[in-house]
mmCIF file of C-alpha atoms in Angstrom:
data_model
loop_
_atom_site.group_PDB
_atom_site.id
_atom_site.type_symbol
_atom_site.label_atom_id
_atom_site.label_comp_id
_atom_site.label_asym_id
_atom_site.label_seq_id
_atom_site.Cartn_x
_atom_site.Cartn_y
_atom_site.Cartn_z
ATOM 1 C CA MET A 32 28.434 -14.263 25.903
ATOM 2 C CA ILE A 33 26.736 -14.334 22.526
ATOM 3 C CA SER A 34 23.340 -14.333 24.207
ATOM 4 C CA ASP A 35 24.065 -10.801 25.486
ATOM 5 C CA LEU A 36 24.421 -9.457 21.937
ATOM 6 C CA ASN A 37 21.596 -8.123 19.784
ATOM 7 C CA PHE A 38 20.543 -9.701 16.470
ATOM 8 C CA ILE A 39 22.938 -7.733 14.234
ATOM 9 C CA GLN A 40 25.841 -8.207 16.621
ATOM 10 C CA ARG A 41 25.235 -11.961 16.717
ATOM 11 C CA ILE A 42 25.316 -12.101 12.924
ATOM 12 C CA LEU A 43 28.570 -10.129 12.843
ATOM 13 C CA TYR A 44 30.032 -12.394 15.532
ATOM 14 C CA ILE A 45 29.110 -15.511 13.523
ATOM 15 C CA LEU A 46 30.584 -14.047 10.322
ATOM 16 C CA GLU A 47 33.800 -13.090 12.092
ATOM 17 C CA ARG A 48 34.197 -16.563 13.545
ATOM 18 C CA TYR A 49 32.785 -18.774 10.766
ATOM 19 C CA GLY A 50 32.808 -16.540 7.688
ATOM 20 C CA MET A 51 35.354 -18.670 5.808
ATOM 21 C CA SER A 52 33.382 -21.823 6.584
ATOM 22 C CA TYR A 53 30.292 -20.297 4.981
ATOM 23 C CA LEU A 54 32.312 -19.288 1.905
ATOM 24 C CA LYS A 55 33.821 -22.765 1.566
ATOM 25 C CA GLY A 56 30.365 -24.300 1.903
ATOM 26 C CA ALA A 57 29.032 -21.925 -0.758
ATOM 27 C CA GLY A 58 31.934 -22.917 -3.028
ATOM 28 C CA THR A 59 31.088 -26.588 -2.593
ATOM 29 C CA THR A 60 27.445 -25.853 -3.380
ATOM 30 C CA LEU A 61 28.369 -23.978 -6.570
ATOM 31 C CA VAL A 62 30.777 -26.657 -7.794
ATOM 32 C CA ILE A 63 28.227 -29.444 -7.332
ATOM 33 C CA ALA A 64 25.433 -27.375 -8.906
ATOM 34 C CA LEU A 65 27.447 -26.234 -11.947
ATOM 35 C CA VAL A 66 29.125 -29.546 -12.761
ATOM 36 C CA SER A 67 25.969 -31.577 -12.170
ATOM 37 C CA THR A 68 23.860 -29.212 -14.275
ATOM 38 C CA LEU A 69 26.285 -29.559 -17.187
ATOM 39 C CA ILE A 70 26.342 -33.355 -16.906
ATOM 40 C CA GLY A 71 22.574 -33.413 -16.413
ATOM 41 C CA CYS A 72 22.040 -31.321 -19.539
ATOM 42 C CA LEU A 73 24.184 -33.756 -21.521
ATOM 43 C CA ILE A 74 22.153 -36.687 -20.178
ATOM 44 C CA GLY A 75 18.935 -34.813 -20.914
ATOM 45 C CA PHE A 76 19.917 -34.086 -24.509
ATOM 46 C CA ILE A 77 20.856 -37.710 -25.178
ATOM 47 C CA VAL A 78 17.681 -39.096 -23.594
ATOM 48 C CA GLY A 79 15.476 -36.416 -25.153
ATOM 49 C CA ILE A 80 16.843 -37.008 -28.643
ATOM 50 C CA ILE A 81 16.480 -40.781 -28.394
ATOM 51 C CA GLN A 82 12.925 -40.334 -27.107
ATOM 52 C CA THR A 83 12.057 -38.468 -30.327
ATOM 53 C CA ILE A 84 13.636 -40.883 -32.818
ATOM 54 C CA PRO A 85 10.811 -41.905 -35.163
ATOM 55 C CA VAL A 86 10.130 -45.535 -36.018
ATOM 56 C CA ASP A 87 9.449 -46.380 -39.659
ATOM 57 C CA LYS A 88 7.648 -49.705 -39.871
ATOM 58 C CA LYS A 89 8.405 -49.996 -43.588
ATOM 59 C CA ARG A 90 12.105 -49.155 -43.583
ATOM 60 C CA ASP A 91 13.285 -50.172 -40.104
ATOM 61 C CA SER A 92 13.930 -53.797 -39.292
ATOM 62 C CA VAL A 93 12.048 -55.580 -36.536
ATOM 63 C CA ILE A 94 15.232 -55.816 -34.444
ATOM 64 C CA LYS A 95 15.881 -52.085 -34.698
ATOM 65 C CA ARG A 96 12.290 -51.256 -33.780
ATOM 66 C CA PHE A 97 12.371 -53.654 -30.832
ATOM 67 C CA PHE A 98 15.601 -52.306 -29.316
ATOM 68 C CA LEU A 99 14.671 -48.689 -29.955
ATOM 69 C CA ARG A 100 11.304 -49.207 -28.289
ATOM 70 C CA LEU A 101 12.973 -51.027 -25.371
ATOM 71 C CA ILE A 102 15.456 -48.196 -24.841
ATOM 72 C CA GLN A 103 12.688 -45.608 -24.986
ATOM 73 C CA ILE A 104 10.665 -47.529 -22.384
ATOM 74 C CA LEU A 105 13.706 -47.754 -20.076
ATOM 75 C CA PHE A 106 14.341 -44.033 -20.481
ATOM 76 C CA ARG A 107 10.697 -43.316 -19.716
ATOM 77 C CA ILE A 108 10.970 -45.351 -16.495
ATOM 78 C CA TYR A 109 14.155 -43.441 -15.578
ATOM 79 C CA ILE A 110 12.427 -40.098 -16.150
ATOM 80 C CA GLU A 111 9.346 -41.010 -14.134
ATOM 81 C CA VAL A 112 11.348 -42.440 -11.218
ATOM 82 C CA PHE A 113 13.712 -39.489 -10.830
ATOM 83 C CA ARG A 114 11.051 -36.857 -11.429
ATOM 84 C CA GLY A 115 8.615 -38.581 -9.101
ATOM 85 C CA THR A 116 10.826 -39.059 -6.041
ATOM 86 C CA PRO A 117 12.553 -36.467 -3.797
ATOM 87 C CA MET A 118 16.251 -35.877 -4.320
ATOM 88 C CA ILE A 119 16.942 -36.508 -0.642
ATOM 89 C CA VAL A 120 15.517 -40.036 -0.991
ATOM 90 C CA GLN A 121 17.581 -40.595 -4.132
ATOM 91 C CA ALA A 122 20.720 -39.504 -2.257
ATOM 92 C CA VAL A 123 20.017 -41.943 0.572
ATOM 93 C CA PHE A 124 19.277 -44.779 -1.848
ATOM 94 C CA ILE A 125 22.401 -44.246 -3.965
ATOM 95 C CA TYR A 126 24.832 -43.593 -1.105
ATOM 96 C CA TYR A 127 23.564 -46.133 1.414
ATOM 97 C CA GLY A 128 21.323 -48.419 -0.641
ATOM 98 C CA MET A 129 23.858 -49.233 -3.350
ATOM 99 C CA ALA A 130 26.266 -50.562 -0.708
ATOM 100 C CA GLN A 131 23.633 -52.740 0.966
ATOM 101 C CA LEU A 132 21.808 -54.012 -2.118
ATOM 102 C CA PHE A 133 24.620 -54.339 -4.677
ATOM 103 C CA ASN A 134 27.762 -54.121 -2.518
ATOM 104 C CA ILE A 135 28.820 -51.001 -4.439
ATOM 105 C CA GLN A 136 30.428 -48.452 -2.127
ATOM 106 C CA LEU A 137 30.348 -44.996 -3.676
ATOM 107 C CA GLY A 138 32.150 -42.048 -2.140
ATOM 108 C CA MET A 139 30.051 -39.132 -0.933
ATOM 109 C CA TRP A 140 31.368 -36.817 -3.677
ATOM 110 C CA THR A 141 30.692 -39.386 -6.380
ATOM 111 C CA SER A 142 27.224 -39.940 -4.953
ATOM 112 C CA ALA A 143 26.560 -36.193 -4.792
ATOM 113 C CA PHE A 144 27.480 -35.563 -8.430
ATOM 114 C CA LEU A 145 25.629 -38.694 -9.529
ATOM 115 C CA VAL A 146 22.407 -37.840 -7.684
ATOM 116 C CA VAL A 147 22.171 -34.242 -8.869
ATOM 117 C CA SER A 148 23.263 -35.098 -12.435
ATOM 118 C CA ILE A 149 20.768 -37.875 -13.067
ATOM 119 C CA ASN A 150 18.006 -35.910 -11.348
ATOM 120 C CA THR A 151 18.718 -32.930 -13.598
ATOM 121 C CA GLY A 152 18.959 -35.237 -16.615
ATOM 122 C CA ALA A 153 15.441 -36.550 -15.991
ATOM 123 C CA TYR A 154 13.958 -33.043 -15.997
ATOM 124 C CA MET A 155 16.081 -31.895 -18.937
ATOM 125 C CA ALA A 156 15.067 -34.919 -21.006
ATOM 126 C CA GLU A 157 11.450 -33.768 -20.974
ATOM 127 C CA SER A 158 12.485 -30.183 -21.718
ATOM 128 C CA VAL A 159 14.590 -31.324 -24.682
ATOM 129 C CA ARG A 160 11.792 -33.544 -25.957
ATOM 130 C CA GLY A 161 9.362 -30.644 -25.702
ATOM 131 C CA GLY A 162 11.832 -28.297 -27.401
ATOM 132 C CA ILE A 163 12.324 -30.718 -30.302
ATOM 133 C CA ILE A 164 8.583 -31.230 -30.713
ATOM 134 C CA SER A 165 8.013 -27.465 -30.680
ATOM 135 C CA VAL A 166 10.070 -27.042 -33.881
ATOM 136 C CA ASP A 167 7.811 -27.103 -36.917
ATOM 137 C CA ILE A 168 7.574 -30.555 -38.516
ATOM 138 C CA GLY A 169 8.279 -28.967 -41.882
ATOM 139 C CA GLN A 170 11.873 -28.367 -40.760
ATOM 140 C CA THR A 171 12.380 -32.103 -40.289
ATOM 141 C CA GLU A 172 10.621 -32.991 -43.525
ATOM 142 C CA GLY A 173 12.719 -30.473 -45.457
ATOM 143 C CA ALA A 174 15.953 -31.843 -43.996
ATOM 144 C CA LYS A 175 14.944 -35.413 -44.794
ATOM 145 C CA ALA A 176 13.986 -34.343 -48.324
ATOM 146 C CA ILE A 177 17.543 -33.202 -49.078
ATOM 147 C CA GLY A 178 18.961 -36.480 -47.796
ATOM 148 C CA MET A 179 19.896 -35.672 -44.204
ATOM 149 C CA THR A 180 19.955 -38.498 -41.678
ATOM 150 C CA HIS A 181 18.104 -38.204 -38.377
ATOM 151 C CA PHE A 182 21.391 -37.404 -36.623
ATOM 152 C CA GLN A 183 22.258 -34.657 -39.124
ATOM 153 C CA THR A 184 18.751 -33.235 -38.932
ATOM 154 C CA MET A 185 18.992 -33.027 -35.152
ATOM 155 C CA CYS A 186 22.483 -31.494 -35.100
ATOM 156 C CA TYR A 187 22.123 -28.941 -37.879
ATOM 157 C CA VAL A 188 18.415 -28.119 -38.084
ATOM 158 C CA ILE A 189 16.335 -29.019 -35.025
ATOM 159 C CA LEU A 190 18.620 -28.666 -31.981
ATOM 160 C CA PRO A 191 19.943 -25.164 -32.828
ATOM 161 C CA GLN A 192 16.329 -23.974 -32.852
ATOM 162 C CA ALA A 193 15.227 -26.058 -29.872
ATOM 163 C CA PHE A 194 18.220 -24.982 -27.779
ATOM 164 C CA ARG A 195 17.039 -21.371 -27.577
ATOM 165 C CA ASN A 196 13.576 -22.560 -26.507
ATOM 166 C CA ILE A 197 14.919 -24.643 -23.624
ATOM 167 C CA MET A 198 17.493 -22.106 -22.390
ATOM 168 C CA PRO A 199 15.149 -20.830 -19.637
ATOM 169 C CA GLN A 200 14.731 -24.391 -18.364
ATOM 170 C CA ILE A 201 18.502 -24.880 -18.227
ATOM 171 C CA GLY A 202 18.703 -21.753 -16.114
ATOM 172 C CA ASN A 203 15.871 -22.950 -13.894
ATOM 173 C CA ASN A 204 17.619 -26.269 -13.322
ATOM 174 C CA LEU A 205 20.859 -24.519 -12.347
ATOM 175 C CA ILE A 206 19.047 -22.318 -9.826
ATOM 176 C CA ILE A 207 17.113 -25.294 -8.466
ATOM 177 C CA ASN A 208 20.328 -27.284 -8.112
ATOM 178 C CA ILE A 209 22.025 -24.459 -6.186
ATOM 179 C CA LYS A 210 19.201 -24.666 -3.650
ATOM 180 C CA ASP A 211 18.566 -28.411 -3.701
ATOM 181 C CA THR A 212 22.166 -29.396 -3.011
ATOM 182 C CA SER A 213 21.193 -28.638 0.598
ATOM 183 C CA VAL A 214 19.677 -32.137 0.807
ATOM 184 C CA LEU A 215 23.143 -33.629 0.248
ATOM 185 C CA SER A 216 24.052 -32.808 3.825
ATOM 186 C CA ILE A 217 22.323 -36.096 4.625
ATOM 187 C CA ILE A 218 25.303 -37.909 3.091
ATOM 188 C CA ALA A 219 27.801 -35.632 4.896
ATOM 189 C CA ILE A 220 28.607 -33.282 2.005
ATOM 190 C CA VAL A 221 29.965 -30.115 3.640
ATOM 191 C CA ASP A 222 27.962 -27.663 1.575
ATOM 192 C CA LEU A 223 26.472 -24.352 2.654
ATOM 193 C CA PHE A 224 23.509 -25.923 4.430
ATOM 194 C CA PHE A 225 25.763 -28.374 6.288
ATOM 195 C CA VAL A 226 27.823 -25.434 7.568
ATOM 196 C CA HIS A 227 24.607 -23.734 8.686
ATOM 197 C CA LYS A 228 23.552 -26.771 10.697
ATOM 198 C CA SER A 229 27.003 -27.065 12.282
ATOM 199 C CA VAL A 230 27.215 -23.397 13.271
ATOM 200 C CA ALA A 231 23.625 -23.270 14.503
ATOM 201 C CA GLY A 232 24.155 -26.418 16.566
ATOM 202 C CA ALA A 233 27.377 -25.106 18.100
ATOM 203 C CA LEU A 234 26.134 -21.628 19.025
ATOM 204 C CA TYR A 235 22.364 -22.192 19.227
ATOM 205 C CA THR A 236 21.894 -19.330 16.753
ATOM 206 C CA TYR A 237 19.515 -20.984 14.320
ATOM 207 C CA PHE A 238 17.755 -17.845 13.095
ATOM 208 C CA GLU A 239 20.938 -15.778 12.750
ATOM 209 C CA SER A 240 22.758 -18.540 10.848
ATOM 210 C CA ALA A 241 19.709 -19.142 8.647
ATOM 211 C CA THR A 242 19.652 -15.423 7.801
ATOM 212 C CA ILE A 243 23.276 -15.539 6.675
ATOM 213 C CA VAL A 244 22.717 -18.676 4.628
ATOM 214 C CA MET A 245 19.558 -17.272 3.044
ATOM 215 C CA ALA A 246 21.462 -14.156 1.957
ATOM 216 C CA ILE A 247 24.256 -16.264 0.426
ATOM 217 C CA TYR A 248 21.818 -18.531 -1.436
ATOM 218 C CA LEU A 249 19.902 -15.498 -2.708
ATOM 219 C CA THR A 250 23.120 -13.863 -3.916
ATOM 220 C CA MET A 251 24.155 -17.011 -5.819
ATOM 221 C CA THR A 252 20.753 -17.593 -7.426
ATOM 222 C CA VAL A 253 20.206 -13.953 -8.424
ATOM 223 C CA THR A 254 23.717 -13.757 -9.920
ATOM 224 C CA ALA A 255 23.181 -17.005 -11.849
ATOM 225 C CA SER A 256 19.804 -15.739 -13.083
ATOM 226 C CA ARG A 257 21.270 -12.454 -14.347
ATOM 227 C CA LEU A 258 24.168 -14.178 -16.124
ATOM 228 C CA LEU A 259 21.782 -16.591 -17.830
ATOM 229 C CA ARG A 260 19.554 -13.704 -18.940
ATOM 230 C CA LEU A 261 22.586 -12.051 -20.546
ATOM 231 C CA TRP A 262 23.401 -15.318 -22.329
ATOM 232 C CA GLU A 263 19.828 -15.565 -23.609
ATOM 233 C CA LYS A 264 19.987 -12.021 -24.983
ATOM 234 C CA LYS A 265 23.282 -12.820 -26.686
ATOM 235 C CA LEU A 266 21.705 -15.865 -28.329
ATOM 236 C CA ASP A 267 18.802 -13.729 -29.542
ATOM 237 C CA GLY A 268 21.181 -11.600 -31.577
ATOM 238 C CA SER A 269 20.641 -8.002 -32.659
ATOM 239 C CA ASP A 270 17.235 -6.346 -32.393
ATOM 240 C CA THR A 271 17.693 -4.650 -35.778
ATOM 241 C CA TYR A 272 17.446 -6.490 -39.086
ATOM 242 C CA GLU A 273 18.893 -4.440 -41.913
ATOM 243 C CA MET A 274 18.766 -5.744 -45.440
ATOM 244 C CA ALA A 275 22.169 -6.110 -47.062
ATOM 245 C CA ASP A 276 22.425 -5.041 -50.666
ATOM 246 C CA SER A 277 23.637 -7.397 -53.345
ATOM 247 C CA MET A 278 27.015 -5.624 -53.611
ATOM 248 C CA ASP A 279 27.817 -6.300 -49.936
ATOM 249 C CA ILE A 280 26.730 -9.931 -50.203
ATOM 250 C CA GLY A 281 28.875 -10.370 -53.320
ATOM 251 C CA ASN A 282 31.908 -8.872 -51.605
ATOM 252 C CA GLN A 283 31.493 -11.166 -48.602
ATOM 253 C CA MET A 284 31.343 -14.236 -50.832
ATOM 254 C CA ARG A 285 34.598 -13.412 -52.602
#
């Protein structure tokens, strides 16, 4: 009987019997977290950029100003709603509520990716907006002075600088998503936390199973954190800045 075993032996027994289930659950957690973070970042960049589009009362038509302002208000509502409510409530609303209110039946996988993506997008939108604002206004004015459009200014001048500033937040969102996918068990997603609940319920080993799950989550988040730190250092470039002489520059231009 498992009750006759000590703590370490119970953990080893659980791993021997359900080890593959934990690994499959961890794989599901990683897939949802990675894909949803990428989609969420894309949503965040689009919303963040649109939120920072300036309105020129002299040059822009009334129709353009009206629709731009309307879109910005809608995006602001989206950000406040998804930042101000728990993800578990959002999952319940989208998976169950959409079917009851709008007769739209979404699958649990579609709902899972949708919930985590739009939740991440809401947080990333504010990070992108802050990153864009943090770039000196002179950069924008200089780009506009040489005839760049707002889109060109964003793509070639502002976003390359803002991207490095918001890299830590992208990493934070990925780590948060790895942990927060646990709430998706409420819509029957068989992630790592769902496996934990199943094993603990079957064997009545709540603490032992929680220990295993905690170790797996910690391994995933620490690994993701280290990889993102390496990416940040790569984006920073070399620590040494040596001046190139005119001969070398001339040779490179030929």
